Every structure is written in C-alpha cells, then in structure tokens.
PDB file of C-alpha atoms in Angstrom:
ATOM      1  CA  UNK Q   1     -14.686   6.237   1.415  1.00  0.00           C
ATOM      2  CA  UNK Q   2     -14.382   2.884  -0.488  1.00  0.00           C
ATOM      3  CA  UNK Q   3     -14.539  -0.304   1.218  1.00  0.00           C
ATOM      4  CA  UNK Q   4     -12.288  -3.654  -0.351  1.00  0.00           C
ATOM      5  CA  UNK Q   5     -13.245  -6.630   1.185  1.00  0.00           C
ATOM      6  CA  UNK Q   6     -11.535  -9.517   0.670  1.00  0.00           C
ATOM      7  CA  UNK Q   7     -12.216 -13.155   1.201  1.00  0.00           C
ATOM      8  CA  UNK Q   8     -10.889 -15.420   2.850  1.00  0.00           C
ATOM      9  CA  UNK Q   9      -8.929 -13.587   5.097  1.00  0.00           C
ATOM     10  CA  UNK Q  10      -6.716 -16.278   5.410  1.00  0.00           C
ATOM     11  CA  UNK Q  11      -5.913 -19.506   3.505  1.00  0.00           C
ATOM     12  CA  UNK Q  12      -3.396 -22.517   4.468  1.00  0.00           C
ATOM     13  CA  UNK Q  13      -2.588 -24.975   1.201  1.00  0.00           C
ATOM     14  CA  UNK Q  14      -0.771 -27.546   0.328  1.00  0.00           C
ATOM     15  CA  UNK Q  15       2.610 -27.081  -1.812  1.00  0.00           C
ATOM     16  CA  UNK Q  16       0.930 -27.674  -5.869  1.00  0.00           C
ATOM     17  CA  UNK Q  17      -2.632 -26.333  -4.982  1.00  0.00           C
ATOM     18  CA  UNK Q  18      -4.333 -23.869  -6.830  1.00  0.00           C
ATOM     19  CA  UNK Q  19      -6.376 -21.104  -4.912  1.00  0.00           C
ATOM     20  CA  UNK Q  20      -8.102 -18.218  -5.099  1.00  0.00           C
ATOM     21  CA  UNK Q  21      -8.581 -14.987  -3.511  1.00  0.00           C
ATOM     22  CA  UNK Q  22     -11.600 -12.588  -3.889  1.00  0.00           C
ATOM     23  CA  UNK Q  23     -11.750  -8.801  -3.587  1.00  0.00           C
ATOM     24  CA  UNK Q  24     -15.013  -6.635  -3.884  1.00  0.00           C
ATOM     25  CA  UNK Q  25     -15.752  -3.479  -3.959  1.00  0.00           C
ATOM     26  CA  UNK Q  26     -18.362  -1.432  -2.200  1.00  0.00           C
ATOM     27  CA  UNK Q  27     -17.710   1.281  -5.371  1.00  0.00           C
ATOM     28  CA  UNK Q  28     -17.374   1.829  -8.921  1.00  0.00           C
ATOM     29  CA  UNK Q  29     -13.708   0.608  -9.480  1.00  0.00           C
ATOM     30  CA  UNK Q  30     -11.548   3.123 -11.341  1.00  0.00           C
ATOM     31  CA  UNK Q  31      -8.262   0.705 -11.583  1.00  0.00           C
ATOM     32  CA  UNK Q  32      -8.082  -2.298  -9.511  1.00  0.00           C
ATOM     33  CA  UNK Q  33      -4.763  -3.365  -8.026  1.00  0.00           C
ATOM     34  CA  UNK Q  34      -3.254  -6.620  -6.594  1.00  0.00           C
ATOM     35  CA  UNK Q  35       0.102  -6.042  -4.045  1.00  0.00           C
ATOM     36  CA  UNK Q  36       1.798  -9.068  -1.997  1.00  0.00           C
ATOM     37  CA  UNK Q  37       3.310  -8.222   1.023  1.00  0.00           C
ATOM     38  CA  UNK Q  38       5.918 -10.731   3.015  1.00  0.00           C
ATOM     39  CA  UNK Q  39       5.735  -9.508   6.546  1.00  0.00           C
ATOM     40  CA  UNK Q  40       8.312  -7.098   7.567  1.00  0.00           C
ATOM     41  CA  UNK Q  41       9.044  -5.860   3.999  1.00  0.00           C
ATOM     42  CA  UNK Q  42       7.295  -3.758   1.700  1.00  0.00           C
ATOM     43  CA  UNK Q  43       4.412  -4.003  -0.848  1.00  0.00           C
ATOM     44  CA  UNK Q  44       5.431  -5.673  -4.389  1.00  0.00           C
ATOM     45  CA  UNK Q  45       3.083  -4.792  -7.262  1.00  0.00           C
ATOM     46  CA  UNK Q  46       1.479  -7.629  -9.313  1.00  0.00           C
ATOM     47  CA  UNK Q  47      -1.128  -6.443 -11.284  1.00  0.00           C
ATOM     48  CA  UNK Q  48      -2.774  -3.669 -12.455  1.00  0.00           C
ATOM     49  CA  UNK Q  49      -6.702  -4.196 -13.955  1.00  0.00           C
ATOM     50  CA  UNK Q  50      -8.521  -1.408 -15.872  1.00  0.00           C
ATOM     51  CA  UNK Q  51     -11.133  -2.976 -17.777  1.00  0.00           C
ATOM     52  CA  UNK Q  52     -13.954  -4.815 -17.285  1.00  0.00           C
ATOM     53  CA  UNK Q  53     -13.486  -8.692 -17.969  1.00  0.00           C
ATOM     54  CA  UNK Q  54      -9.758  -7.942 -18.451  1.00  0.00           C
ATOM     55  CA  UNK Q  55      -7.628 -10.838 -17.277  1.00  0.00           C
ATOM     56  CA  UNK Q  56      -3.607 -10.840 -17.005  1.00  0.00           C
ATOM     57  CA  UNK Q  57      -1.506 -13.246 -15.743  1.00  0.00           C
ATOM     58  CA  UNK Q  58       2.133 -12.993 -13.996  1.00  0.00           C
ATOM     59  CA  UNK Q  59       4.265 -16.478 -13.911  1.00  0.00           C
ATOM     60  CA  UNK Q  60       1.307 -18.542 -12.357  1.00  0.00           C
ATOM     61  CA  UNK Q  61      -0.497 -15.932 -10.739  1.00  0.00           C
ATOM     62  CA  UNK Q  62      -4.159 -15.062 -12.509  1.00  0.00           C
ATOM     63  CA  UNK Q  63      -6.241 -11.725 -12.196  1.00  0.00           C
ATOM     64  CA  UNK Q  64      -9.415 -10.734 -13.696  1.00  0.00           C
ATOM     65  CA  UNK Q  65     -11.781  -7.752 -13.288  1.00  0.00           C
ATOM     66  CA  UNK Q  66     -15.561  -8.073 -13.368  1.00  0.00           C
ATOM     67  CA  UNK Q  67     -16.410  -4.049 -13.007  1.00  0.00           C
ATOM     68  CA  UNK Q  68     -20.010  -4.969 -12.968  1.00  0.00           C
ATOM     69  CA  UNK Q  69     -19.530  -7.209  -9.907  1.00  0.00           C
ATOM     70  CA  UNK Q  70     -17.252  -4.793  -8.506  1.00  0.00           C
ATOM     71  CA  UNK Q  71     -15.112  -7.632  -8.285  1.00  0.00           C
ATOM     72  CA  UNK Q  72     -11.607  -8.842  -8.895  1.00  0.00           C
ATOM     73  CA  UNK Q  73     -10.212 -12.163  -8.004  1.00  0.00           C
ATOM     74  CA  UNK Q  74      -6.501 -13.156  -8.012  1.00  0.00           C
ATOM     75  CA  UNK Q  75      -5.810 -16.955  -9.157  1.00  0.00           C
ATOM     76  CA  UNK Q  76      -2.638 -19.169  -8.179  1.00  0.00           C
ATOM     77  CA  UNK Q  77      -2.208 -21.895 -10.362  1.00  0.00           C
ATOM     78  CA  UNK Q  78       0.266 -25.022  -8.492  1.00  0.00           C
ATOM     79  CA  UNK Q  79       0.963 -22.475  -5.291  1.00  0.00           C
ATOM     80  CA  UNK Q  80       4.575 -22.633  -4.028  1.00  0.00           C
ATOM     81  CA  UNK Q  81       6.415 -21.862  -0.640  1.00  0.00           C
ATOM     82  CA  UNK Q  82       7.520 -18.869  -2.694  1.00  0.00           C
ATOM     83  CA  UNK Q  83       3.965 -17.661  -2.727  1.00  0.00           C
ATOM     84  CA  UNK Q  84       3.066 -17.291   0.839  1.00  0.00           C
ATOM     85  CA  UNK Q  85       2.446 -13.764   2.072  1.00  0.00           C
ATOM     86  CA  UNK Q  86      -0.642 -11.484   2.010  1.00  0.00           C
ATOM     87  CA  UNK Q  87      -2.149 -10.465  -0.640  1.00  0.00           C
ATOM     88  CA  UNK Q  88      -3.593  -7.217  -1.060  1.00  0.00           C
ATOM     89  CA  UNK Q  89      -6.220  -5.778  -3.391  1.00  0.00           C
ATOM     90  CA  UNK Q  90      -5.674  -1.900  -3.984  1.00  0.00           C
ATOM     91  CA  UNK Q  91      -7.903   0.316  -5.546  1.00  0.00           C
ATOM     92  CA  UNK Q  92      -7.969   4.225  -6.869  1.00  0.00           C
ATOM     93  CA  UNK Q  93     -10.589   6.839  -5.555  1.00  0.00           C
ATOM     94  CA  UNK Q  94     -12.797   8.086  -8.080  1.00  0.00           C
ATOM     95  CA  UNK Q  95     -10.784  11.518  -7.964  1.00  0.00           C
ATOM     96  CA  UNK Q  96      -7.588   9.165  -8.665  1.00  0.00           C
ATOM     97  CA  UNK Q  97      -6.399  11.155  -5.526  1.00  0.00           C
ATOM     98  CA  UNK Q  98      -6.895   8.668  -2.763  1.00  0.00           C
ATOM     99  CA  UNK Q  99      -5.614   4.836  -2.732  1.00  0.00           C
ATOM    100  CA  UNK Q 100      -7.708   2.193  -0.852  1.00  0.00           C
ATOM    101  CA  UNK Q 101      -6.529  -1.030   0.614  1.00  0.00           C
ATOM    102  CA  UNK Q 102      -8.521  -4.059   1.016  1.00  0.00           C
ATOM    103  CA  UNK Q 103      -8.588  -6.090   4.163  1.00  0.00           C
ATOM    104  CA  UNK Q 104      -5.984  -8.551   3.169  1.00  0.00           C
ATOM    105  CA  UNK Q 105      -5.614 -12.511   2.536  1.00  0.00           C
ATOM    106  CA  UNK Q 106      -2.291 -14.135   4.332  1.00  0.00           C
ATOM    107  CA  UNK Q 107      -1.410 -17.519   2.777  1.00  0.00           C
ATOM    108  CA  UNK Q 108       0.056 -20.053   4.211  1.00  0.00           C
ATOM    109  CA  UNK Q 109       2.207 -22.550   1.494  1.00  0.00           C
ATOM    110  CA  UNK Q 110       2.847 -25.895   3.412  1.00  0.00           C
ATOM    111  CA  UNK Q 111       5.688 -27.727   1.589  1.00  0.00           C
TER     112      UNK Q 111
ATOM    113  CA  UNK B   1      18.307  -0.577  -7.729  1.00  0.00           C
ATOM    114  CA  UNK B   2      16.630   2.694  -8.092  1.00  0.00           C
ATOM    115  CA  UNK B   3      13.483   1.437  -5.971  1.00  0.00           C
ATOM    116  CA  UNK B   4      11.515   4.029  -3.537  1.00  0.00           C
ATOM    117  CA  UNK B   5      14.091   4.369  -0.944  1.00  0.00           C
ATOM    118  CA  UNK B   6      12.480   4.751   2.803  1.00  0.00           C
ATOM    119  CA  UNK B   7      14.784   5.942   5.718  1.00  0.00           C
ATOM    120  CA  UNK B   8      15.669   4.960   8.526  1.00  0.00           C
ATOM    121  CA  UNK B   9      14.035   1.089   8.062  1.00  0.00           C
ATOM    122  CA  UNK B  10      13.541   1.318  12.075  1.00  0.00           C
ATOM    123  CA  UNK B  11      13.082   4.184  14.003  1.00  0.00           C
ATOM    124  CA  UNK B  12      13.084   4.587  17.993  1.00  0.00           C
ATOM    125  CA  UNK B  13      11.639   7.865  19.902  1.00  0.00           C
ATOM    126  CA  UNK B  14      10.105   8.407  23.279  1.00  0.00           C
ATOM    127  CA  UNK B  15       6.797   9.608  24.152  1.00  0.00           C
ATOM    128  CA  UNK B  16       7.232  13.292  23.336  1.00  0.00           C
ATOM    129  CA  UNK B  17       9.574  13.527  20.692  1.00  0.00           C
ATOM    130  CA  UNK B  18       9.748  14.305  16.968  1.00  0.00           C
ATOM    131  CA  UNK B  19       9.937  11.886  14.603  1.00  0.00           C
ATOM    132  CA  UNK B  20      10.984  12.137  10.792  1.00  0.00           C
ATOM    133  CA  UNK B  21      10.250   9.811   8.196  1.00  0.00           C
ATOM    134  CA  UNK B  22      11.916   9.939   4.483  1.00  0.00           C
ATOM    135  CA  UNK B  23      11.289   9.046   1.383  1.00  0.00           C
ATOM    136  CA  UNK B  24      13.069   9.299  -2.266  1.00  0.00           C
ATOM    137  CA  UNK B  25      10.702   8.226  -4.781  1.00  0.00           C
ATOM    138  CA  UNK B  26      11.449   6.009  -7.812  1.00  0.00           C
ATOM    139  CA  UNK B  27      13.737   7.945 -10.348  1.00  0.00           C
ATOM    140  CA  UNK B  28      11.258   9.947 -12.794  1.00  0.00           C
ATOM    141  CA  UNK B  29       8.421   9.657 -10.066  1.00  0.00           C
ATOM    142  CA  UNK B  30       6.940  12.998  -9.375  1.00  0.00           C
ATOM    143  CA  UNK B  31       4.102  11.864  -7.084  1.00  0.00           C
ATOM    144  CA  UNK B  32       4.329  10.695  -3.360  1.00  0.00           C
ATOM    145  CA  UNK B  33       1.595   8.743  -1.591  1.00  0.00           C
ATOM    146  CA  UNK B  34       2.311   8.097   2.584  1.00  0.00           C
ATOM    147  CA  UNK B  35       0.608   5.498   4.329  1.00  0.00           C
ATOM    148  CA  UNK B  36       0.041   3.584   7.496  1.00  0.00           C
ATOM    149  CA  UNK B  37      -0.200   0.277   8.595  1.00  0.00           C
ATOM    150  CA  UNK B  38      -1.344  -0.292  12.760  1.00  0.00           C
ATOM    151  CA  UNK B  39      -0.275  -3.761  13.835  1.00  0.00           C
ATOM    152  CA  UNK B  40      -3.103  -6.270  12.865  1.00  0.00           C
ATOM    153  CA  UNK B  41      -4.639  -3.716  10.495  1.00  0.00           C
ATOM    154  CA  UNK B  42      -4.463  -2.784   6.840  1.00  0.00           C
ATOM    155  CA  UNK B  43      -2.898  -0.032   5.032  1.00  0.00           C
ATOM    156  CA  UNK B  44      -4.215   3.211   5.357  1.00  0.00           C
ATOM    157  CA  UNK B  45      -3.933   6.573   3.054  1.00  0.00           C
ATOM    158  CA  UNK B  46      -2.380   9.162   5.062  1.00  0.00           C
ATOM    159  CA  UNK B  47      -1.454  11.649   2.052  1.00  0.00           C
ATOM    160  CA  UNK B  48      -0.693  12.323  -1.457  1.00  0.00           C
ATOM    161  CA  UNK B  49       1.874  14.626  -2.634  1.00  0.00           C
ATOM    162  CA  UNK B  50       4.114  15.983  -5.625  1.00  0.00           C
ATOM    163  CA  UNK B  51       6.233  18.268  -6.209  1.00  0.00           C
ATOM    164  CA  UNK B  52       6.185  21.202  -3.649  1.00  0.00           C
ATOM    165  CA  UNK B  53       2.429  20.503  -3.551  1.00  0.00           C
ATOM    166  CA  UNK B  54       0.040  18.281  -1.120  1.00  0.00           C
ATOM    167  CA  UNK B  55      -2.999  17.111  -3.453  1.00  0.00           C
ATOM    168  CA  UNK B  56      -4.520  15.158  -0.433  1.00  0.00           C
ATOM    169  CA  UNK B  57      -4.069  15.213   3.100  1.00  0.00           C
ATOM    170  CA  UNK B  58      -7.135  13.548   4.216  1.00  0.00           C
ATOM    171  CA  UNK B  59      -6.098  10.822   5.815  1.00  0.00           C
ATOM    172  CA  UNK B  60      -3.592  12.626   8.123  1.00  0.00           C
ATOM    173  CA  UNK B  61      -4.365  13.367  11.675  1.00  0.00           C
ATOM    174  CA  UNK B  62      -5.116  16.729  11.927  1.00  0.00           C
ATOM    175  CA  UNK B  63      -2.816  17.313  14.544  1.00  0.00           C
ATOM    176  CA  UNK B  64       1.005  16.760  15.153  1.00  0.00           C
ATOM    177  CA  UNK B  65       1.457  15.247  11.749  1.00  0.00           C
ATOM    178  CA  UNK B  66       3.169  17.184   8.530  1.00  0.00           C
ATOM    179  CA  UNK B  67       4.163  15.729   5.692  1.00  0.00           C
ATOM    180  CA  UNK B  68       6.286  17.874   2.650  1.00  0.00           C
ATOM    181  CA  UNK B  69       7.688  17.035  -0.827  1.00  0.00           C
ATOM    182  CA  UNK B  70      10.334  19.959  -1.299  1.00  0.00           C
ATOM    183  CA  UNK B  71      11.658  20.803  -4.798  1.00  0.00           C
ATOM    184  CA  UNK B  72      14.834  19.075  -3.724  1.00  0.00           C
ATOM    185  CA  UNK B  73      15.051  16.340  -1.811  1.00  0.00           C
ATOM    186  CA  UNK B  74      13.069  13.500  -0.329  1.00  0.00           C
ATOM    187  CA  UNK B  75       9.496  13.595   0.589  1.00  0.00           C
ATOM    188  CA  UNK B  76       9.176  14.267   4.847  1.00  0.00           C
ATOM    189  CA  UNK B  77       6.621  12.491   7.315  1.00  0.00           C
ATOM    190  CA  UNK B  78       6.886  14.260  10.212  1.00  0.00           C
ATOM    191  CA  UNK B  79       5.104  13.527  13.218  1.00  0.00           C
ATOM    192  CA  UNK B  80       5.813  15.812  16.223  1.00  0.00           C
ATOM    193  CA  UNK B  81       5.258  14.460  20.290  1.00  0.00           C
ATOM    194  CA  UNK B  82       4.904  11.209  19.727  1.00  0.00           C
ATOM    195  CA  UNK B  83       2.525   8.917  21.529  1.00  0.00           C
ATOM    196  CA  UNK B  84       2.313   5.429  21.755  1.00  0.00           C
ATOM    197  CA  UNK B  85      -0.074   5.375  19.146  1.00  0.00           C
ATOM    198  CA  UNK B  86       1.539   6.502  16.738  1.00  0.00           C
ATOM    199  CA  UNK B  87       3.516   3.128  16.869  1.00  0.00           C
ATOM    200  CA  UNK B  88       3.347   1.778  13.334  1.00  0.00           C
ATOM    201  CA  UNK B  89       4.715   1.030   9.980  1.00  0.00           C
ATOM    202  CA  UNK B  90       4.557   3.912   7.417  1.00  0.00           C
ATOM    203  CA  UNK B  91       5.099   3.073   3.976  1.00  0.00           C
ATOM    204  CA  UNK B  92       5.268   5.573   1.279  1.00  0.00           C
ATOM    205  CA  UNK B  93       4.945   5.053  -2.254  1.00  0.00           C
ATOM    206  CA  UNK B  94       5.520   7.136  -5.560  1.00  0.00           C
ATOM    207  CA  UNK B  95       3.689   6.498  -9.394  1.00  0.00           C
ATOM    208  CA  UNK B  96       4.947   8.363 -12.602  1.00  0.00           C
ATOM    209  CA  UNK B  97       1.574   9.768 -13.245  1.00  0.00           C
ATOM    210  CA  UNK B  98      -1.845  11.103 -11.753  1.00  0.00           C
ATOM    211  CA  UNK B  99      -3.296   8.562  -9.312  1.00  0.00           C
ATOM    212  CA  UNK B 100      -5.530   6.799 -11.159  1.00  0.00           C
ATOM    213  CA  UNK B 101      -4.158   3.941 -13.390  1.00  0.00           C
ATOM    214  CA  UNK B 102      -0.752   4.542 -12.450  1.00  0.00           C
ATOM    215  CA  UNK B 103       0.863   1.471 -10.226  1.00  0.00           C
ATOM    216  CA  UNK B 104       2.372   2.823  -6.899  1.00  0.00           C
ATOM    217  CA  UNK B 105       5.669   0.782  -6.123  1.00  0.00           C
ATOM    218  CA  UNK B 106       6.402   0.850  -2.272  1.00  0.00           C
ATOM    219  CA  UNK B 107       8.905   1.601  -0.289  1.00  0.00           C
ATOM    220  CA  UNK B 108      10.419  -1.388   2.278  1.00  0.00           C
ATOM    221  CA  UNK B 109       8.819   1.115   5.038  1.00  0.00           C
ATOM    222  CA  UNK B 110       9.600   2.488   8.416  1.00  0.00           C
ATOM    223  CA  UNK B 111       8.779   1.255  11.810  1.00  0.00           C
ATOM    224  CA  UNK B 112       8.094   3.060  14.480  1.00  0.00           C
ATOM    225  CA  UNK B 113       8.486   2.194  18.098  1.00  0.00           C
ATOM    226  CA  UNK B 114       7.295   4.552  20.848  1.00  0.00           C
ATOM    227  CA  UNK B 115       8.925   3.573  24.155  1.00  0.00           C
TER     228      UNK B 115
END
C-alpha cells in the first residue's frame, strides 16, 4: 500500500505567519490531494494536483507537486485563526481504486 | 446544500449489536468511498463502491462488516456485533468519476460509541 508522510505533524504559529506543510510519498503519485479537517466535522477539499511542477493556489493557501520528489507541499501565506485544523494530504492508488491518507499536520493559529 | 449527507451524525450501540451507517452521495455522484478514522489515527480506506457494485473492499474487515450501494437509495455500512473496537468515526465520501483524478467531497461523518 502507499505510505503519505507528512511533516511536521504539528505546527503552532502566530496570527500573520506564513508556514508550510510537507507531504511525501513512498509511490508514484497518480493525483495528489490536500483536505482540512476541523475536529469533529468532516473533510473539506482544497486542492487537487495532477502534474508535475503544477502549482494552484486557493485564497492564501499554496500547493505544488514535485512528482519526481514524490512530493507535494501546501503553503499558507499570513495564516489566520480561520486556518487552524489538520491538514491532510490524500492520494489515489495506482488502480485509481483505493484512496490513501497521509499522517496529518494539526495547526495551531494563535491570535 | 446538496453535500454528501451521512446519517445518524452520532450513533450509540452495545457490545453485540448491529450497527448501520448511511450515506447519500453528492447529487450526480455515482461512486461511494467508506472510511475510518480510530481516535488518534488517520483515515483509513475501508471500501469503494457504485452503483449496485463494490469495486474494492480491501480495507474492510473480513468479518462482521458489509457495506452496499443499492440502485435506490443511500449507500449502507453495516457492521454486525459490535465490539468496542469498532468505536470510531466513519466517513464516507462520493466523486463524479473513476477514482483517480476525481476529488472525493466528504461527508460530516458518523461516530460510533460502543458502550
């Protein structure tokens, strides 16, 4: 099965800090996926990556593939109380059958 | 809000019971992913479904737990005498298209207790 580890597992910053997240692979990555979870509630979808070097960005939130790294890493630009939560890299089996989660990054906004 | 719909949001049963899980998936989705999350763990793939069909089922215990996605209706987690480990939240998921590449939007989820 695939493996998605993510680093650092968790991260405390202060309100107007940037920050980044990592997530690697220990396969090929067909599709790579960033969720954010707030705990209790369900997963919300951020970002979906399919390319190698492709980067997209949602409001101030950054992500960009490296499929030769087997690597994505997810960028907050000025973090916010709003963006606390943990963040989840997802990514599809090679059969596109199976769904893998990585290990997770909780982040901690401090006003 | 035609989001994937999970029922009931918490869910109660005793050591030995039966419990059901449901799922409507987004309106248009035709595919139906189940997962787990243990407390202090990650998310893990239980089972992929669509229509009538399971495409995947190998991350479900091979015993006690069913799942089903009938022609009409919501999708079904079932898992039958429950033990304590089965305490959890299950979250289920649906796409528009074939797994890969297609986003998965997620259900709020269900939590189950086993007293």
């Amino acid at each position: 099965s695939q493996e998605l580890e993510q680093s650092p597992q968790s991260l405390i910053v202060q309100e107007g800090k940037n920050l980044t997240i990592n997530c690697t692979s220990s396969k090929t990555l067909y599709g790579l996926y960033w969720y954010k979870q707030k705990y209790g509630e369900g997963l919300i979808f951020l970002m979906m990556l399919q390319k190698g070097g492709e980067e997209k960005s949602h409001e101030k939130i950054t992500a960009k593939l490296d499929e030769k790294k087997q690597q994505s890493s997810l960028h907050i630009t000025a973090s916010q109380p709003s963006h606390a939560g943990i963040y989840l890299c997802g990514a599809d089996s090679n059969t596109g059958n199976q769904f893998y989660f990585g290990t997770g990054t909780s982040l901690t906004v401090i006003p | 809000n035609a989001g994937v719909m999970q029922n009931p949001r918490h869910l109660v049963r005793r050591r030995g019971q039966e419990a059901r899980l449901r799922c409507s998936p987004m309106k248009g989705h035709s595919h139906v992913y189940w997962y787990r999350q243990l407390p202090e763990e990650g998310l893990k793939f239980m089972v992929y479904l669509q229509k009538e069909n399971i495409i995947d089922e190998s991350g479900m215990p091979k015993e006690r737990f069913s799942a089903e996605f009938p022609k009409e209706g919501p999708s079904i987690l079932r898992i039958q005498q429950v033990v304590r480990g089965d305490s959890a939240a299950y979250f289920c998921a649906s796409s528009a298209g074939t797994g890969r590449n297609q986003p998965q939007h997620f259900g709020d989820g269900t939590r189950l207790s086993i007293l």
